[in-house]
Short mmCIF file of C-alpha atoms in Angstrom, two decimals:
data_model
loop_
_atom_site.label_atom_id
_atom_site.label_comp_id
_atom_site.label_asym_id
_atom_site.label_seq_id
_atom_site.Cartn_x
_atom_site.Cartn_y
_atom_site.Cartn_z
CA MET X 1117 20.40 -184.28 -27.16
CA ARG X 1118 21.43 -187.81 -27.83
CA THR X 1119 23.87 -187.94 -24.69
CA GLU X 1120 21.06 -186.30 -22.27
CA CYS X 1121 18.43 -188.95 -23.65
CA ARG X 1122 21.03 -191.91 -23.39
CA PHE X 1123 22.13 -190.70 -19.81
CA LYS X 1124 18.39 -190.30 -18.63
CA GLU X 1125 17.48 -193.98 -19.95
CA ASN X 1126 20.43 -195.73 -18.58
CA ARG X 1127 21.39 -194.03 -15.43
CA LYS X 1128 18.98 -195.95 -13.10
CA ASP X 1129 20.64 -199.05 -14.21
CA ASP X 1130 24.04 -197.90 -12.37
CA ILE X 1131 24.88 -195.91 -9.25
CA TRP X 1132 26.50 -192.64 -10.80
CA LEU X 1133 28.93 -190.42 -8.79
CA VAL X 1134 28.51 -187.09 -11.04
CA ASP X 1135 30.38 -183.76 -11.15
CA PHE X 1136 28.17 -181.04 -12.60
CA TYR X 1137 30.60 -178.14 -13.58
CA ALA X 1138 30.91 -175.10 -15.14
CA PRO X 1139 33.95 -174.68 -17.66
CA TRP X 1140 34.45 -170.85 -16.43
CA CYS X 1141 34.39 -171.95 -12.63
CA GLY X 1142 37.50 -171.41 -10.78
CA HIS X 1143 36.35 -173.97 -7.98
CA CYS X 1144 35.39 -176.34 -10.73
CA LYS X 1145 38.96 -176.24 -12.07
CA LYS X 1146 40.64 -176.76 -8.66
CA LEU X 1147 38.29 -179.71 -7.98
CA GLU X 1148 39.39 -181.38 -11.40
CA PRO X 1149 42.72 -182.90 -10.43
CA VAL X 1150 41.06 -184.40 -7.03
CA TRP X 1151 38.09 -185.79 -9.01
CA ASN X 1152 40.34 -187.60 -11.49
CA GLU X 1153 41.90 -189.44 -8.36
CA VAL X 1154 38.58 -190.17 -7.03
CA GLY X 1155 37.51 -191.93 -10.21
CA ILE X 1156 40.77 -193.64 -10.39
CA GLU X 1157 40.90 -195.20 -6.83
CA MET X 1158 37.03 -196.00 -7.14
CA ARG X 1159 37.85 -198.11 -9.99
CA ASN X 1160 40.84 -199.82 -8.46
CA MET X 1161 38.51 -200.71 -5.58
CA GLY X 1162 36.26 -202.42 -7.40
CA SER X 1163 33.39 -200.09 -6.33
CA PRO X 1164 29.90 -200.49 -8.23
CA VAL X 1165 29.92 -196.72 -8.36
CA LYS X 1166 30.58 -195.10 -11.74
CA VAL X 1167 32.27 -191.86 -11.70
CA GLY X 1168 31.69 -189.06 -14.21
CA LYS X 1169 31.53 -185.36 -14.98
CA MET X 1170 28.92 -183.02 -16.93
CA ASP X 1171 29.12 -179.59 -18.31
CA ALA X 1172 25.94 -178.10 -16.71
CA THR X 1173 25.88 -175.30 -19.13
CA SER X 1174 25.83 -177.59 -22.03
CA PHE X 1175 23.53 -180.20 -20.50
CA SER X 1176 21.22 -177.50 -18.85
CA SER X 1177 18.16 -179.68 -18.83
CA ILE X 1178 19.78 -182.56 -16.83
CA ALA X 1179 21.37 -179.93 -14.52
CA SER X 1180 17.90 -178.41 -13.73
CA GLU X 1181 16.32 -181.63 -13.40
CA PHE X 1182 18.56 -182.69 -10.43
CA GLY X 1183 18.63 -179.19 -9.05
CA VAL X 1184 21.83 -177.85 -9.80
CA ARG X 1185 22.38 -174.18 -8.73
CA GLY X 1186 25.72 -173.65 -8.14
CA TYR X 1187 29.39 -175.22 -9.34
CA PRO X 1188 30.84 -177.51 -8.76
CA THR X 1189 27.79 -179.81 -7.47
CA ILE X 1190 28.50 -183.33 -6.70
CA LYS X 1191 25.61 -185.96 -6.57
CA LEU X 1192 25.29 -189.31 -6.17
CA LEU X 1193 22.51 -191.04 -8.41
CA LYS X 1194 20.91 -193.92 -6.93
CA GLY X 1195 17.58 -195.14 -8.55
CA ASP X 1196 15.05 -192.37 -8.60
CA LEU X 1197 17.03 -190.68 -5.53
CA ALA X 1198 19.89 -187.94 -6.10
CA TYR X 1199 21.96 -187.26 -3.11
CA ASN X 1200 23.72 -184.14 -2.70
CA TYR X 1201 27.53 -184.13 -1.34
CA ARG X 1202 27.96 -180.98 1.10
CA GLY X 1203 31.38 -181.97 2.45
CA PRO X 1204 35.08 -180.79 2.07
CA ARG X 1205 36.18 -181.41 -1.58
CA THR X 1206 39.00 -183.98 -0.78
CA LYS X 1207 39.45 -187.27 -2.31
CA ASP X 1208 38.96 -189.39 0.96
CA ASP X 1209 35.91 -187.60 2.07
CA ILE X 1210 34.10 -187.81 -1.42
CA ILE X 1211 35.03 -191.55 -1.77
CA GLU X 1212 33.77 -191.99 1.89
CA PHE X 1213 30.45 -190.14 0.99
CA ALA X 1214 30.12 -192.47 -2.27
CA ASN X 1215 30.88 -195.76 -0.35
CA ARG X 1216 28.32 -194.62 2.70
CA VAL X 1217 25.36 -193.88 0.45
CA ALA X 1218 25.72 -196.36 -2.39
CA GLY X 1219 25.63 -199.17 0.47
CA PRO X 1220 22.99 -200.52 2.32
CA LEU X 1221 20.75 -198.04 4.06
CA ILE X 1222 20.79 -199.81 7.46
CA ARG X 1223 23.86 -201.79 8.29
CA PRO X 1224 23.38 -204.79 10.75
CA LEU X 1225 25.98 -205.58 13.63
CA PRO X 1226 25.77 -209.29 14.12
CA SER X 1227 28.27 -209.51 16.85
CA GLN X 1228 30.32 -207.97 19.56
CA HIS X 1229 33.55 -207.98 17.62
CA MET X 1230 31.73 -206.24 14.68
CA PHE X 1231 30.28 -203.72 16.96
CA GLU X 1232 33.67 -202.91 18.50
CA HIS X 1233 35.51 -202.65 15.32
CA VAL X 1234 32.70 -200.21 13.83
CA ARG X 1235 32.81 -197.95 16.89
CA LYS X 1236 36.52 -197.64 16.53
CA ARG X 1237 36.24 -196.57 12.99
CA HIS X 1238 33.34 -193.94 13.59
CA ARG X 1239 33.51 -191.31 16.23
CA VAL X 1240 29.58 -190.83 16.31
CA LEU X 1241 27.65 -193.98 16.06
CA PHE X 1242 23.94 -194.36 15.59
CA VAL X 1243 22.26 -197.70 16.61
CA TYR X 1244 18.82 -199.02 16.31
CA VAL X 1245 18.15 -201.97 18.95
CA GLY X 1246 15.10 -203.99 18.74
CA GLY X 1247 12.82 -205.81 16.16
CA GLU X 1248 10.32 -204.43 13.95
CA SER X 1249 8.44 -201.29 15.37
CA PRO X 1250 7.06 -197.76 14.36
CA LEU X 1251 10.17 -196.67 15.85
CA LYS X 1252 12.23 -198.53 13.27
CA GLU X 1253 10.09 -197.22 10.54
CA LYS X 1254 11.08 -193.98 11.54
CA TYR X 1255 14.57 -194.72 12.06
CA ILE X 1256 14.79 -196.02 8.42
CA GLU X 1257 12.74 -192.82 7.23
CA VAL X 1258 15.40 -190.54 9.05
CA ALA X 1259 18.36 -192.51 7.57
CA SER X 1260 17.19 -192.28 3.87
CA GLU X 1261 17.49 -188.65 4.53
CA LEU X 1262 20.58 -188.12 6.60
CA ILE X 1263 22.64 -191.06 4.96
CA VAL X 1264 24.48 -188.28 3.23
CA TYR X 1265 25.93 -187.18 6.68
CA THR X 1266 26.32 -190.38 8.88
CA TYR X 1267 26.21 -194.07 8.89
CA PHE X 1268 23.06 -195.81 10.59
CA PHE X 1269 23.53 -199.28 12.08
CA SER X 1270 21.03 -201.83 13.61
CA ALA X 1271 21.88 -204.62 16.50
CA SER X 1272 20.30 -207.02 19.04
CA GLU X 1273 20.80 -206.11 22.70
CA ASP X 1274 23.19 -208.72 23.39
CA VAL X 1275 25.71 -207.00 20.97
CA LEU X 1276 25.89 -203.81 22.91
CA PRO X 1277 28.44 -203.45 25.73
CA GLU X 1278 27.68 -204.87 29.17
CA TYR X 1279 27.95 -201.39 30.49
CA VAL X 1280 24.99 -200.10 28.30
CA THR X 1281 21.59 -200.07 30.01
CA LEU X 1282 18.44 -199.36 27.98
CA PRO X 1283 15.43 -198.33 29.90
CA GLU X 1284 13.09 -199.85 27.15
CA LEU X 1285 13.12 -201.69 23.80
CA PRO X 1286 13.11 -200.89 21.02
CA ALA X 1287 15.54 -197.83 21.32
CA VAL X 1288 18.02 -195.50 19.36
CA VAL X 1289 21.32 -195.08 20.81
CA VAL X 1290 23.98 -192.75 19.88
CA PHE X 1291 27.79 -193.56 20.84
CA LYS X 1292 30.13 -190.49 21.07
CA ASP X 1293 32.59 -188.51 23.10
CA GLY X 1294 33.42 -191.87 25.08
CA ALA X 1295 29.67 -192.01 26.24
CA TYR X 1296 26.44 -193.01 24.89
CA PHE X 1297 22.96 -191.10 24.94
CA VAL X 1298 19.53 -192.85 24.47
CA TYR X 1299 16.77 -191.04 22.38
CA ASP X 1300 13.75 -190.04 24.28
CA GLU X 1301 10.66 -189.07 22.40
CA TYR X 1302 9.18 -186.94 25.12
CA GLU X 1303 12.36 -185.16 25.97
CA ASP X 1304 14.10 -184.98 22.49
CA GLY X 1305 11.24 -184.30 20.51
CA ASP X 1306 11.22 -185.54 16.73
CA LEU X 1307 13.88 -188.41 15.77
CA SER X 1308 15.06 -186.48 12.80
CA SER X 1309 16.03 -183.44 14.57
CA TRP X 1310 17.64 -185.42 17.55
CA ILE X 1311 19.83 -187.04 15.17
CA ASN X 1312 20.48 -184.17 13.16
CA ARG X 1313 21.89 -182.57 16.47
CA GLU X 1314 23.69 -185.53 17.96
CA ARG X 1315 25.53 -186.34 14.59
CA PHE X 1316 28.33 -183.89 15.92
CA GLN X 1317 31.02 -184.68 18.51
CA GLY X 1318 30.80 -182.22 21.60
CA TYR X 1319 34.48 -181.00 20.60
CA LEU X 1320 35.70 -181.07 17.03
CA THR X 1321 37.94 -179.46 14.70
CA VAL X 1322 35.53 -177.00 12.44
CA ASP X 1323 36.16 -176.29 8.69
CA GLY X 1324 33.95 -174.26 6.28
CA PHE X 1325 31.95 -177.45 5.45
CA THR X 1326 31.16 -178.62 9.00
CA LEU X 1327 30.18 -175.00 9.92
CA TYR X 1328 27.40 -175.04 7.16
CA GLU X 1329 26.39 -178.36 8.25
CA LEU X 1330 26.08 -177.29 12.12
CA GLY X 1331 23.75 -174.17 10.68
CA ASP X 1332 21.20 -177.05 9.83
CA THR X 1333 20.84 -177.60 13.66
CA GLY X 1334 19.61 -174.19 14.45
CA LYS X 1335 21.79 -174.49 17.64
CA LEU X 1336 24.63 -172.17 18.89
CA VAL X 1337 27.85 -172.88 17.39
CA ALA X 1338 31.06 -171.97 19.69
CA ILE X 1339 34.39 -171.54 17.61
CA ALA X 1340 37.68 -171.65 19.34
CA VAL X 1341 40.36 -169.78 17.09
CA ILE X 1342 43.60 -171.56 18.29
CA ASP X 1343 46.52 -173.25 16.58
CA ASP X 1344 46.64 -177.04 17.50
CA LYS X 1345 50.19 -177.02 16.33
CA ASN X 1346 51.10 -174.44 18.74
CA SER X 1347 52.01 -175.68 22.27
CA SER X 1348 52.29 -172.50 23.90
CA VAL X 1349 50.60 -171.91 27.30
CA GLU X 1350 47.82 -169.64 26.21
CA HIS X 1351 46.70 -171.98 23.32
CA THR X 1352 46.90 -175.10 25.50
CA ARG X 1353 44.93 -173.44 28.22
CA LEU X 1354 42.12 -172.23 26.00
CA LYS X 1355 41.70 -175.66 24.50
CA SER X 1356 41.56 -177.53 27.64
CA ILE X 1357 39.01 -174.91 29.07
CA ILE X 1358 36.64 -175.52 26.11
CA GLN X 1359 37.17 -179.40 26.22
CA GLU X 1360 36.11 -179.54 29.81
CA VAL X 1361 33.34 -177.54 29.14
CA ALA X 1362 32.05 -179.60 26.18
CA ARG X 1363 32.64 -182.81 28.31
CA ASP X 1364 31.46 -181.69 31.74
CA TYR X 1365 28.61 -179.23 31.00
CA ARG X 1366 26.77 -181.18 27.99
CA ASP X 1367 23.42 -181.89 30.03
CA ARG X 1368 23.52 -178.18 30.77
CA PHE X 1369 23.78 -176.65 27.29
CA HIS X 1370 23.56 -179.70 24.97
CA SER X 1371 20.01 -178.36 23.73
CA ASP X 1372 21.24 -175.17 22.78
CA LEU X 1373 25.06 -175.28 22.44
CA THR X 1374 27.27 -177.59 20.43
CA ILE X 1375 30.81 -176.48 20.74
CA PRO X 1376 31.81 -173.93 23.64
CA THR X 1377 34.55 -171.52 22.56
CA ILE X 1378 35.38 -167.90 22.12
CA VAL X 1379 33.23 -166.92 19.09
CA VAL X 1380 29.87 -168.19 19.48
CA LEU X 1381 27.32 -168.27 16.39
CA ASN X 1382 23.70 -168.39 16.53
CA THR X 1383 22.78 -170.36 13.28
CA SER X 1384 19.21 -169.60 13.52
CA ASN X 1385 19.69 -166.00 12.68
CA GLN X 1386 23.27 -165.72 11.91
CA GLN X 1387 24.24 -163.63 15.07
CA TYR X 1388 27.61 -164.12 16.58
CA PHE X 1389 28.64 -163.15 20.11
CA LEU X 1390 32.16 -162.04 21.68
CA PRO X 1391 33.28 -162.17 25.18
CA ASP X 1392 33.61 -158.90 26.91
CA ARG X 1393 36.47 -159.94 28.72
CA HIS X 1394 39.24 -162.42 28.71
CA ILE X 1395 38.27 -166.10 29.30
CA GLU X 1396 40.52 -167.31 32.16
CA ASN X 1397 39.07 -170.51 33.17
CA THR X 1398 35.88 -172.72 32.90
CA GLU X 1399 33.87 -170.56 35.27
CA ASP X 1400 34.40 -167.56 32.65
CA MET X 1401 33.52 -169.77 29.76
CA VAL X 1402 30.13 -170.94 31.48
CA GLN X 1403 29.37 -167.42 32.52
CA PHE X 1404 29.84 -166.49 28.83
CA ILE X 1405 27.52 -169.15 27.55
CA ASN X 1406 25.03 -168.12 30.20
CA ASN X 1407 24.93 -164.35 29.13
CA ILE X 1408 24.15 -165.28 25.80
CA LEU X 1409 21.39 -167.76 26.61
CA ASP X 1410 19.66 -164.88 29.05
CA GLY X 1411 20.14 -162.33 26.62
CA THR X 1412 22.60 -160.08 28.23
CA ALA X 1413 25.39 -160.64 26.01
CA GLU X 1414 25.47 -158.21 23.04
CA ALA X 1415 24.83 -159.96 19.77
CA GLN X 1416 26.34 -158.83 16.21
CA GLY X 1417 25.60 -159.65 12.86
CA GLY X 1418 22.44 -161.29 12.23
CA ASP X 1419 19.87 -161.84 9.16
CA GLY X 1420 18.58 -158.37 9.08
CA VAL X 1421 17.86 -156.53 5.62
CA LEU X 1422 20.93 -154.37 5.70
CA GLN X 1423 23.11 -157.45 6.49
CA ARG X 1424 21.63 -159.60 3.58
CA ILE X 1425 22.22 -156.82 1.03
CA LYS X 1426 25.83 -156.93 2.11
CA ARG X 1427 26.10 -160.51 1.69
CA ILE X 1428 24.39 -160.49 -1.41
CA VAL X 1429 26.93 -157.73 -2.60
CA TYR X 1430 29.77 -159.59 -1.37
CA ASP X 1431 28.73 -162.73 -2.90
CA ALA X 1432 28.35 -161.03 -6.12
CA LYS X 1433 31.71 -159.21 -6.02
CA SER X 1434 33.33 -162.57 -5.24
CA THR X 1435 31.76 -164.30 -8.25
CA VAL X 1436 32.61 -161.76 -10.67
CA VAL X 1437 36.17 -161.44 -9.23
CA SER X 1438 36.57 -165.32 -9.29
CA VAL X 1439 35.34 -165.51 -13.23
CA PHE X 1440 37.67 -162.77 -14.25
CA LYS X 1441 40.58 -164.33 -12.58
CA SER X 1442 40.07 -167.78 -13.85
CA SER X 1443 39.07 -166.50 -17.67
CA PRO X 1444 39.32 -162.74 -18.26
CA LEU X 1445 38.13 -163.18 -21.93
CA LEU X 1446 35.15 -165.17 -20.61
CA GLY X 1447 34.36 -162.66 -18.12
CA CYS X 1448 34.31 -159.86 -20.56
CA PHE X 1449 31.97 -161.94 -22.95
CA LEU X 1450 29.68 -163.03 -19.87
CA PHE X 1451 29.31 -159.80 -18.15
CA GLY X 1452 30.13 -157.33 -21.45
CA LEU X 1453 27.37 -158.95 -23.75
CA PRO X 1454 24.43 -158.69 -21.45
CA LEU X 1455 25.31 -154.86 -20.61
CA GLY X 1456 25.77 -154.09 -24.22
CA VAL X 1457 22.33 -155.54 -24.90
CA ILE X 1458 20.84 -153.65 -22.19
CA SER X 1459 22.33 -150.53 -23.42
CA ILE X 1460 21.15 -150.73 -26.85
CA MET X 1461 17.51 -151.63 -25.68
CA CYS X 1462 17.70 -148.33 -23.58
CA TYR X 1463 18.89 -146.33 -26.32
CA GLY X 1464 16.33 -147.71 -28.66
CA ILE X 1465 13.75 -147.02 -26.10
CA CYS X 1466 14.57 -143.32 -25.45
CA THR X 1467 15.03 -142.59 -29.11
CA ALA X 1468 11.29 -144.37 -29.93
CA ASP X 1469 10.11 -142.06 -27.35
CA THR X 1470 11.63 -138.97 -28.97
CA ASP X 1471 10.93 -139.51 -32.35
CA GLY X 1472 7.21 -140.40 -31.27
CA GLY X 1473 6.86 -137.20 -29.51
CA VAL X 1474 7.86 -135.28 -32.64
CA ASP X 1475 5.66 -137.13 -34.81
CA GLU X 1476 2.85 -136.85 -32.55
CA HIS X 1477 3.48 -132.92 -32.28
CA GLU X 1478 3.30 -132.96 -36.16
CA ALA X 1479 0.15 -135.01 -36.38
CA VAL X 1480 -1.49 -132.42 -33.72
CA LYS X 1481 -0.34 -129.61 -35.88
CA LYS X 1482 -1.65 -130.78 -39.13
CA GLU X 1483 -4.91 -131.66 -37.56
CA ASN X 1484 -5.19 -128.33 -36.18
CA SER X 1485 -4.70 -126.99 -39.81
CA ASP X 1486 -7.10 -129.40 -41.44
CA ARG X 1487 -9.68 -128.27 -38.97
CA GLU X 1488 -9.03 -124.27 -39.83
CA LEU X 1489 -9.34 -125.01 -43.58
CA THR X 1490 -12.85 -127.14 -42.66
CA ASP X 1491 -13.90 -124.11 -40.62
CA ASP X 1492 -13.27 -121.52 -43.51
CA GLY X 1493 -15.03 -123.74 -46.01
CA SER X 1494 -18.14 -123.66 -43.67
CA GLU X 1495 -18.00 -119.92 -43.49
CA GLU X 1496 -18.12 -119.82 -47.32
CA GLU X 1497 -20.89 -122.16 -47.51
CA GLN X 1498 -22.84 -120.22 -44.90
CA GLU X 1499 -22.36 -116.90 -46.71
CA GLU X 1500 -23.54 -118.48 -50.02
CA GLU X 1501 -26.56 -119.87 -48.12
CA LYS X 1502 -27.48 -116.53 -46.71
CA ASN X 1503 -27.17 -115.00 -50.18
CA GLY X 1504 -29.31 -117.56 -51.64
CA LYS X 1505 -31.90 -116.97 -48.98
CA TYR X 1506 -31.71 -113.19 -50.04
CA ALA X 1507 -32.19 -113.88 -53.45
CA ALA X 1508 -35.19 -116.32 -52.66
CA LEU X 1509 -36.97 -113.67 -50.59
CA SER X 1510 -36.39 -111.18 -53.55
CA ASP X 1511 -38.30 -113.37 -55.97
CA GLY X 1512 -41.26 -113.77 -53.54
CA GLU X 1513 -41.51 -109.96 -53.06
CA LEU X 1514 -41.74 -109.71 -57.18
CA LYS X 1515 -44.53 -112.36 -57.26
CA GLN X 1516 -46.33 -110.72 -54.43
CA LYS X 1517 -46.26 -107.46 -56.44
CA ASP X 1518 -47.36 -109.03 -59.53
CA LEU X 1519 -50.52 -110.65 -57.79
CA LEU X 1520 -51.22 -107.16 -56.45
CA GLU X 1521 -51.27 -105.48 -59.76
CA LYS X 1522 -53.37 -108.16 -61.31
CA LYS X 1523 -55.90 -107.81 -58.65
CA LYS X 1524 -56.00 -104.06 -59.21
CA ASP X 1525 -56.72 -104.44 -62.84
#
């Protein structure tokens, strides 16, 4: 309790990068050596960010306060805000996340030299151009939400390259894929949604975490299953096809498609599409995408009730297997103890019902016997009453006879 209170009181004085873990979690144990490296490198860099870890099962109130629902959960605590890390669990990615979120929300680019330097380091670059305006306020608001994913910069118009032409100021520009694109409120809609869509390259290597982030865009995600290390003709041909579609057909598909490839995922309903024939060239790839958009391509998977049940069963099975593999004794305790308690409760309920039924039967039987005894007593009393009445009538008749005899005398 003292540790919890002390952490709650002092955490706002510093910036904390915290790993919330569970002792029995296999993924947490796998992260542990990486986390130690993160702490050492952040300290050697002189970073203001303090690195720590907390057992969420022992300090459940703190874990609950920060919305920890799974393990491990990495959060950066900055003032009153808590930023959730959802990227790959590697040392470089975690450190990059910590430095990005711990730093300024909007980073200024004061010169062309600084702009070129930053542009070389970032494959996707968002820049606000102009002075104070409602658009800048909105830009800052979006940055506070999406800083966990990407950097946000600001610059004056003379800092931008000469080939950049802006229709008006202020403006928000994204530089990626060797080109630039300007935000248009009327065509692109909400600024937050636009930035969330445009923060990905047109063609990139996808891992499990990136694919999960792509799901937030609600767009179709196409995945090419190829080996970058394989230089065979088939791998090279397919890679060149999807790169060409991503580059040359952006204007045609950019509102509905992020990465063209062989397997296409619809992240809004978790459906996926497979081509019904071999993709030979760019025209085949374009036709495949058009078939998906016009509804003629056959969809598989989805988020129906049956599919959800299958996923729940799979997730539950994976969790149980993971626990038993990492710690068999702990798994037996975690799952055996609740099952034992439930079994005892069920046995008690069933036994209580049976005994209650017997007791109730005996009570009814006893009550019926009492009623019979009561009824018998009533009959005897009724008999006595009848005899009393007969005796009373006999005495009356004798009196009447005495009176008649006196009258005769």
